[in-house]
Coordinates of C-alpha atoms in Angstrom, one line a residue:
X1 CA 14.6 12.8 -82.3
X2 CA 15.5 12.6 -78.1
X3 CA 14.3 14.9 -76.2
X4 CA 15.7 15.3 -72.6
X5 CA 13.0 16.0 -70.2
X6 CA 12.1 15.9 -66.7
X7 CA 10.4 12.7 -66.1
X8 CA 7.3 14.0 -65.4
X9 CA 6.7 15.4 -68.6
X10 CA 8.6 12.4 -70.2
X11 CA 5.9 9.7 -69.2
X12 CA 3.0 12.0 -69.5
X13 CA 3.9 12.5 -73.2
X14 CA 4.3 8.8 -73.9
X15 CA 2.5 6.5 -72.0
X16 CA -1.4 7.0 -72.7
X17 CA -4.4 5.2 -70.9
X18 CA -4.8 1.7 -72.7
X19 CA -1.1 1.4 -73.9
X20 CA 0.5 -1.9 -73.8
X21 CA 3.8 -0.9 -72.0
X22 CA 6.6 -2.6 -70.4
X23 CA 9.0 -1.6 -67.4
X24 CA 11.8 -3.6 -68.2
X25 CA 14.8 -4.5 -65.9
X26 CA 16.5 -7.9 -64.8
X27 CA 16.9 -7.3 -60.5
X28 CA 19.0 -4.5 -61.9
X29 CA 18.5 -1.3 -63.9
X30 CA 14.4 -1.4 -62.9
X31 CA 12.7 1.5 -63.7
X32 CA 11.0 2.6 -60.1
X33 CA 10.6 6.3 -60.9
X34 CA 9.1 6.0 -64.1
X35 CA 6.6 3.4 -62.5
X36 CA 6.0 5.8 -59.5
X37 CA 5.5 8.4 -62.1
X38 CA 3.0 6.6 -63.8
X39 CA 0.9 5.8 -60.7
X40 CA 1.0 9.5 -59.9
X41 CA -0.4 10.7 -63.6
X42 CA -3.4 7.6 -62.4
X43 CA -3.0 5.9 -66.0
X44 CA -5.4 3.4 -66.2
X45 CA -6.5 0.2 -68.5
X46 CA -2.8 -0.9 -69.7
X47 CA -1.7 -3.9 -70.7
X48 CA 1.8 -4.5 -68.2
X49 CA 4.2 -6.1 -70.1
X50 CA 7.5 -7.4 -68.0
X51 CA 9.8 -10.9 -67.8
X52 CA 10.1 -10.5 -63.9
X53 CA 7.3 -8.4 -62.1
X54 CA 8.3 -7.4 -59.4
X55 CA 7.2 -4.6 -57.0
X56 CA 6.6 -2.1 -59.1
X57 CA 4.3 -4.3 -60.9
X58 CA 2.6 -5.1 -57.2
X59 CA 1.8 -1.3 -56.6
X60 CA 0.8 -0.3 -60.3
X61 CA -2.0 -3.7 -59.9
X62 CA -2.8 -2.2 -56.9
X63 CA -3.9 1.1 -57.8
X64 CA -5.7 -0.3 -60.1
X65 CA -3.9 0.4 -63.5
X66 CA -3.8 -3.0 -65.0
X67 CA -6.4 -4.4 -67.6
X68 CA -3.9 -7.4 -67.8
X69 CA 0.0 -8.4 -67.4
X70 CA 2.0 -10.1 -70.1
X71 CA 5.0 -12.1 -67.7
X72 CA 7.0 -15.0 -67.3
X73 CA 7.4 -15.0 -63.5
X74 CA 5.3 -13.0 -60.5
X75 CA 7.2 -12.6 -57.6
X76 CA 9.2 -10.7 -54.4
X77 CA 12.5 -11.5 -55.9
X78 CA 14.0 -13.5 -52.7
X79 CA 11.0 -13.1 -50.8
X80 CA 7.9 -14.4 -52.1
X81 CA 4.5 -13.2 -53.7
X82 CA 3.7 -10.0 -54.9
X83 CA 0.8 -10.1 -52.8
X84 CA -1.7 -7.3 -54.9
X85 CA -0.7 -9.3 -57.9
X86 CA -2.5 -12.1 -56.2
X87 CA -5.7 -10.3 -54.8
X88 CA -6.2 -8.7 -58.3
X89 CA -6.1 -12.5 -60.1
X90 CA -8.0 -14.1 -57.1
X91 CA -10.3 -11.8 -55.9
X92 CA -10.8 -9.3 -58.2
X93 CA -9.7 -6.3 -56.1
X94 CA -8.8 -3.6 -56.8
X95 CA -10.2 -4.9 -60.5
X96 CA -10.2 -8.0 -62.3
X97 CA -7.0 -8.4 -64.6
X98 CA -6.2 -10.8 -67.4
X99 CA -2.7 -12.7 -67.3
X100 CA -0.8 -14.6 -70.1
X101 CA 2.1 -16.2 -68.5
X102 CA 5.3 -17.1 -70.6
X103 CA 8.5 -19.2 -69.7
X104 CA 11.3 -17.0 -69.4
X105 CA 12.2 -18.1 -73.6
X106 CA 9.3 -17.3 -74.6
X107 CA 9.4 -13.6 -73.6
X108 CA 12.6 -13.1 -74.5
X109 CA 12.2 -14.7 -77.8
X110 CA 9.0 -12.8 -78.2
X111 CA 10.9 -9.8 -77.4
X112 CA 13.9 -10.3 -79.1
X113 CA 11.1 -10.7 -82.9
X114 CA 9.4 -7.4 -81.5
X115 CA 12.7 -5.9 -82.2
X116 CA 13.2 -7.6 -85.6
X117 CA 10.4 -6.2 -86.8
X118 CA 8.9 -10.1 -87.1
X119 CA 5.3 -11.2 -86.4
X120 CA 6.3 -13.7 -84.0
X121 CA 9.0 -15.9 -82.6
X122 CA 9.9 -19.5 -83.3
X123 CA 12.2 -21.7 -80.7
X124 CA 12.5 -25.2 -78.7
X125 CA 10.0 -24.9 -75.8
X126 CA 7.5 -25.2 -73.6
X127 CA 8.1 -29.4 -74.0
X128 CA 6.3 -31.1 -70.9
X129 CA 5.1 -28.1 -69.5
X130 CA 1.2 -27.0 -68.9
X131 CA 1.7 -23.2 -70.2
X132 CA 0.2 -24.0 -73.6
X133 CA -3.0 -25.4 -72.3
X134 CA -3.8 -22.1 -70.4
X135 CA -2.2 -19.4 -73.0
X136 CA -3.5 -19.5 -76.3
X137 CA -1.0 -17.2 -77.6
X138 CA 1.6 -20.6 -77.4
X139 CA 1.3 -22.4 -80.5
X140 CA 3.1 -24.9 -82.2
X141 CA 4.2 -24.9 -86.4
X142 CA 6.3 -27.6 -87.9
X143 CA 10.1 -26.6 -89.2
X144 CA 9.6 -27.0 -93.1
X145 CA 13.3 -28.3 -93.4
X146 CA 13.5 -30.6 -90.7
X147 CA 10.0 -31.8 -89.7
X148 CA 10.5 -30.5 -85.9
X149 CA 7.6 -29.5 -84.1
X150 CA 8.8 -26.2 -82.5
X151 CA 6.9 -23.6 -80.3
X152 CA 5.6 -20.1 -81.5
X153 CA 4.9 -17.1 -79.8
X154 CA 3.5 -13.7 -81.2
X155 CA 5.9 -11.0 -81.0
X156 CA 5.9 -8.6 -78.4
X157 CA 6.0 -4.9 -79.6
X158 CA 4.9 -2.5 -77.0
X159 CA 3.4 1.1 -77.8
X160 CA 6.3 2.2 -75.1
X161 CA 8.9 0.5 -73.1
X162 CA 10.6 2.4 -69.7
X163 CA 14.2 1.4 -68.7
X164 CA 17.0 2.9 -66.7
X165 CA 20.4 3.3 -66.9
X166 CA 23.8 4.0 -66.1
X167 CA 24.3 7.7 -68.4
X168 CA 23.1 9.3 -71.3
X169 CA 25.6 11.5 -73.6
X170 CA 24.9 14.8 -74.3
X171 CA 23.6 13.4 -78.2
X172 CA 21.1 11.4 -76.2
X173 CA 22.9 8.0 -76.6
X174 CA 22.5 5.6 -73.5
X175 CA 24.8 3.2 -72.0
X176 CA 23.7 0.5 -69.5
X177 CA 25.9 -2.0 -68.3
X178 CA 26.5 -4.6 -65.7
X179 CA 23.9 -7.6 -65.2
X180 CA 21.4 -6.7 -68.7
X181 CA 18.3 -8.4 -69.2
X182 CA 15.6 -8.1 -71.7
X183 CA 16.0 -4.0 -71.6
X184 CA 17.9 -3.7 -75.3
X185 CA 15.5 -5.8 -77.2
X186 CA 12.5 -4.1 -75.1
X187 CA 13.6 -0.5 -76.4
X188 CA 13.9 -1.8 -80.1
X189 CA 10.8 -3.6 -79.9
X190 CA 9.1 -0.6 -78.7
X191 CA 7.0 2.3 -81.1
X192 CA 8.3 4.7 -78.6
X193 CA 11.5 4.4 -75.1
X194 CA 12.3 6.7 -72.1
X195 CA 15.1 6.1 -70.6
X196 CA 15.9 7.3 -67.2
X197 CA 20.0 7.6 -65.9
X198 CA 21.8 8.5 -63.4
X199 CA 23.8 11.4 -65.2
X200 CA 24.5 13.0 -68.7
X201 CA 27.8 13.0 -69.8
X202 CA 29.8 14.9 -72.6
X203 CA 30.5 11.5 -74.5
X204 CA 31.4 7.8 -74.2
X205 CA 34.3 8.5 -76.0
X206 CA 36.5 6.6 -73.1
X207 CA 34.3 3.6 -72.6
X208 CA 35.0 0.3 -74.7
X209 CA 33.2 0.0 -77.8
X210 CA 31.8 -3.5 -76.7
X211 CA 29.2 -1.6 -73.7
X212 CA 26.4 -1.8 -74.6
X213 CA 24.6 1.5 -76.0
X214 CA 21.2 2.2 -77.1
X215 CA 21.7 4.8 -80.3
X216 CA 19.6 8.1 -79.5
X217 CA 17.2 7.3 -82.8
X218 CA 15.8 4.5 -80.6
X219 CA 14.7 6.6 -77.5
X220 CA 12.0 9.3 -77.3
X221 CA 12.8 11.0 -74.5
X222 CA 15.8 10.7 -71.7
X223 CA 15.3 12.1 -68.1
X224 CA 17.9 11.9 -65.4
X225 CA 16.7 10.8 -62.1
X226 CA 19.9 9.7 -59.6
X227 CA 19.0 6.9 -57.7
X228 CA 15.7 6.1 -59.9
X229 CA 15.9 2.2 -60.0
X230 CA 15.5 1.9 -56.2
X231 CA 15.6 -0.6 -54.1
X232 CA 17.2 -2.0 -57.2
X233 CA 19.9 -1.9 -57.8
X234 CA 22.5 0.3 -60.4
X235 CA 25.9 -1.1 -60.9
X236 CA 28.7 1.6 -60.1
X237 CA 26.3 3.7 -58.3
X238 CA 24.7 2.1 -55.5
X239 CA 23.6 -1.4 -54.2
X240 CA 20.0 -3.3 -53.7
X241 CA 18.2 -2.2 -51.0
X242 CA 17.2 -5.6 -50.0
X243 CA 15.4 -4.7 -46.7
X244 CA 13.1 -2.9 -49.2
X245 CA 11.8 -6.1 -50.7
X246 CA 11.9 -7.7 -47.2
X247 CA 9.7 -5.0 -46.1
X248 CA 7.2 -5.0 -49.1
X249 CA 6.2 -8.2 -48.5
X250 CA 4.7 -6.9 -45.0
X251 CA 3.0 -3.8 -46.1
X252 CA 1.5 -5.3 -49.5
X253 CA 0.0 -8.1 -47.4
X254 CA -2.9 -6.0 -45.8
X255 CA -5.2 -3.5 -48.3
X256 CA -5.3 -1.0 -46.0
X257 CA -1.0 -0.1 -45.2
X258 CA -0.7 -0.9 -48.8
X259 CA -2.7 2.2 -49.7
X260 CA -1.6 4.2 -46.7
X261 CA 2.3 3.3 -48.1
X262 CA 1.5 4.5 -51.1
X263 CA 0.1 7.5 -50.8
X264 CA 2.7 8.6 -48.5
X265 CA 5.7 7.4 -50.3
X266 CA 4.6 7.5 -54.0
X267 CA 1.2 9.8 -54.5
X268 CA 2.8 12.6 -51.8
X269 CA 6.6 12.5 -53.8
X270 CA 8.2 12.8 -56.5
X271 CA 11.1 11.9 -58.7
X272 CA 13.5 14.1 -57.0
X273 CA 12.7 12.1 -53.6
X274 CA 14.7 8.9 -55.5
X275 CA 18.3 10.5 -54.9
X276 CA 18.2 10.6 -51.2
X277 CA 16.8 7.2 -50.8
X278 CA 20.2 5.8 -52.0
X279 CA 22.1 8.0 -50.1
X280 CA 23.1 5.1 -47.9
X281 CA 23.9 2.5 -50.5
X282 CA 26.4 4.3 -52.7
X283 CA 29.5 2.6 -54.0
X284 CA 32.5 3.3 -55.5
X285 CA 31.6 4.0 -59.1

């Protein structure tokens, strides 16, 4: 049954050292205060699990939480690198991590037979490309009506997924809406789901039946956090903070400002810190 809790108490009862876990969100609707959470509660040895790592990915590699990262692309969104992604797989600081890199399919085929409840996926890809050669997890079977050689990938069923979104109702059913990536199948796919929102409302009684709404038996816990996708981005509540990202790039390029950054503006804060940070980017709802 959902329970609706303060986030703190929400990821320390369901993300445990050595969980595989995804932070799911497509440029929008990424779960920044749960991750920022997580670095504060120092889990360590997980398995990050994500289609587009971004910077929360960055700072969670950097601090050191990451045996290995599950992905189909590593990157500044519109900048560049995520630079402590890079000096974890290069260099080995702050550890060593593993990687299995995907095409952008293949995790979202993996993730859509985690939610099925299959063992693995089956789909036209990964023709011409290397990622097979360096990922052992891509194989190949043979269609047994057809004769087509088609790809295969294991499913992806994390022991928790994090996602935000729009509002909760006061039964603990969730609506997100707007630009939607993997987050639906990532929350089915999932043993356990936290959700973060922006508000709790009486009921979605008003909203078209064609939204898209996560049923409360498939979340564990729901805390409400205004503004906690920042510097993403929440449609109907407030825009991309794309000097942010801009800005990252800079401070995740040396070792040193990295860790000075985030003690100051993750270790030293909290959850509550996330609504003034979108003050300034508000819209209309």
């Amino acid at each position: 049954m959902v329970s609706f809790l303060p986030l703190r108490q929400a990821v320390a009862e369901n993300l445990h050292d050595g969980d595989a876990v995804a932070f799911e969100g497509f440029t929008h609707l990424i779960p920044t205060a749960a991750a920022h959470e997580a670095i504060r509660q120092g889990f360590r040895d997980l398995t990050l699990i994500r289609m587009t790592p971004d910077i929360i990915y960055d700072q969670m590699i950097g601090m050191g939480m990451a045996r290995k990262i599950v992905f189909s692309y590593l990157g500044n969104p519109g900048v560049g690198l995520l630079r402590r992604a890079r000096d974890a797989i290069e260099n080995g600081f702050p550890r060593k991590i593993d990687i299995e890199e995907h095409s952008h399919a293949g995790m979202a085929s993996a993730y859509e037979a985690g939610a099925a409840g299959l063992p693995c996926a089956v789909f036209r890809g990964y023709r011409g490309a290397g990622l097979a050669a360096v990922n052992p997890n891509i194989k190949s079977v043979i269609c047994p009506f057809t004769g087509e050689v088609l790809a295969t990938v294991p499913a992806i069923r994390p022991d928790v997924t994090f996602i935000h979104a729009q509002k909760a109702d006061k039964k603990g059913n969730v609506l997100a809406e707007g630009i939607i990536g993997i987050q639906k199948e990532a929350v089915l796919a999932a043993k356990r789901a936290v959700v973060s929102v922006e508000e709790v409302v009486d009921d979605f009684d008003d909203l078209h039946p064609n939204l898209t709404v996560l049923p409360s038996w498939t979340i564990a816990a729901i805390a409400v956090v205004p503004g906690g996708s920042h510097p993403s981005y929440t449609h109907g509540y407030y825009i991309r903070d794309n000097a942010a990202y801009l800005e990252w790039d800079e401070i995740a390029a040396d070792r040193g400002r990295f860790q000075d950054w985030m003690r100051r503006n993750v270790l030293e804060k909290s959850a509550d810190d996330f609504a003034a940070r979108v003050e300034n980017l508000r819209t209309a709802a």
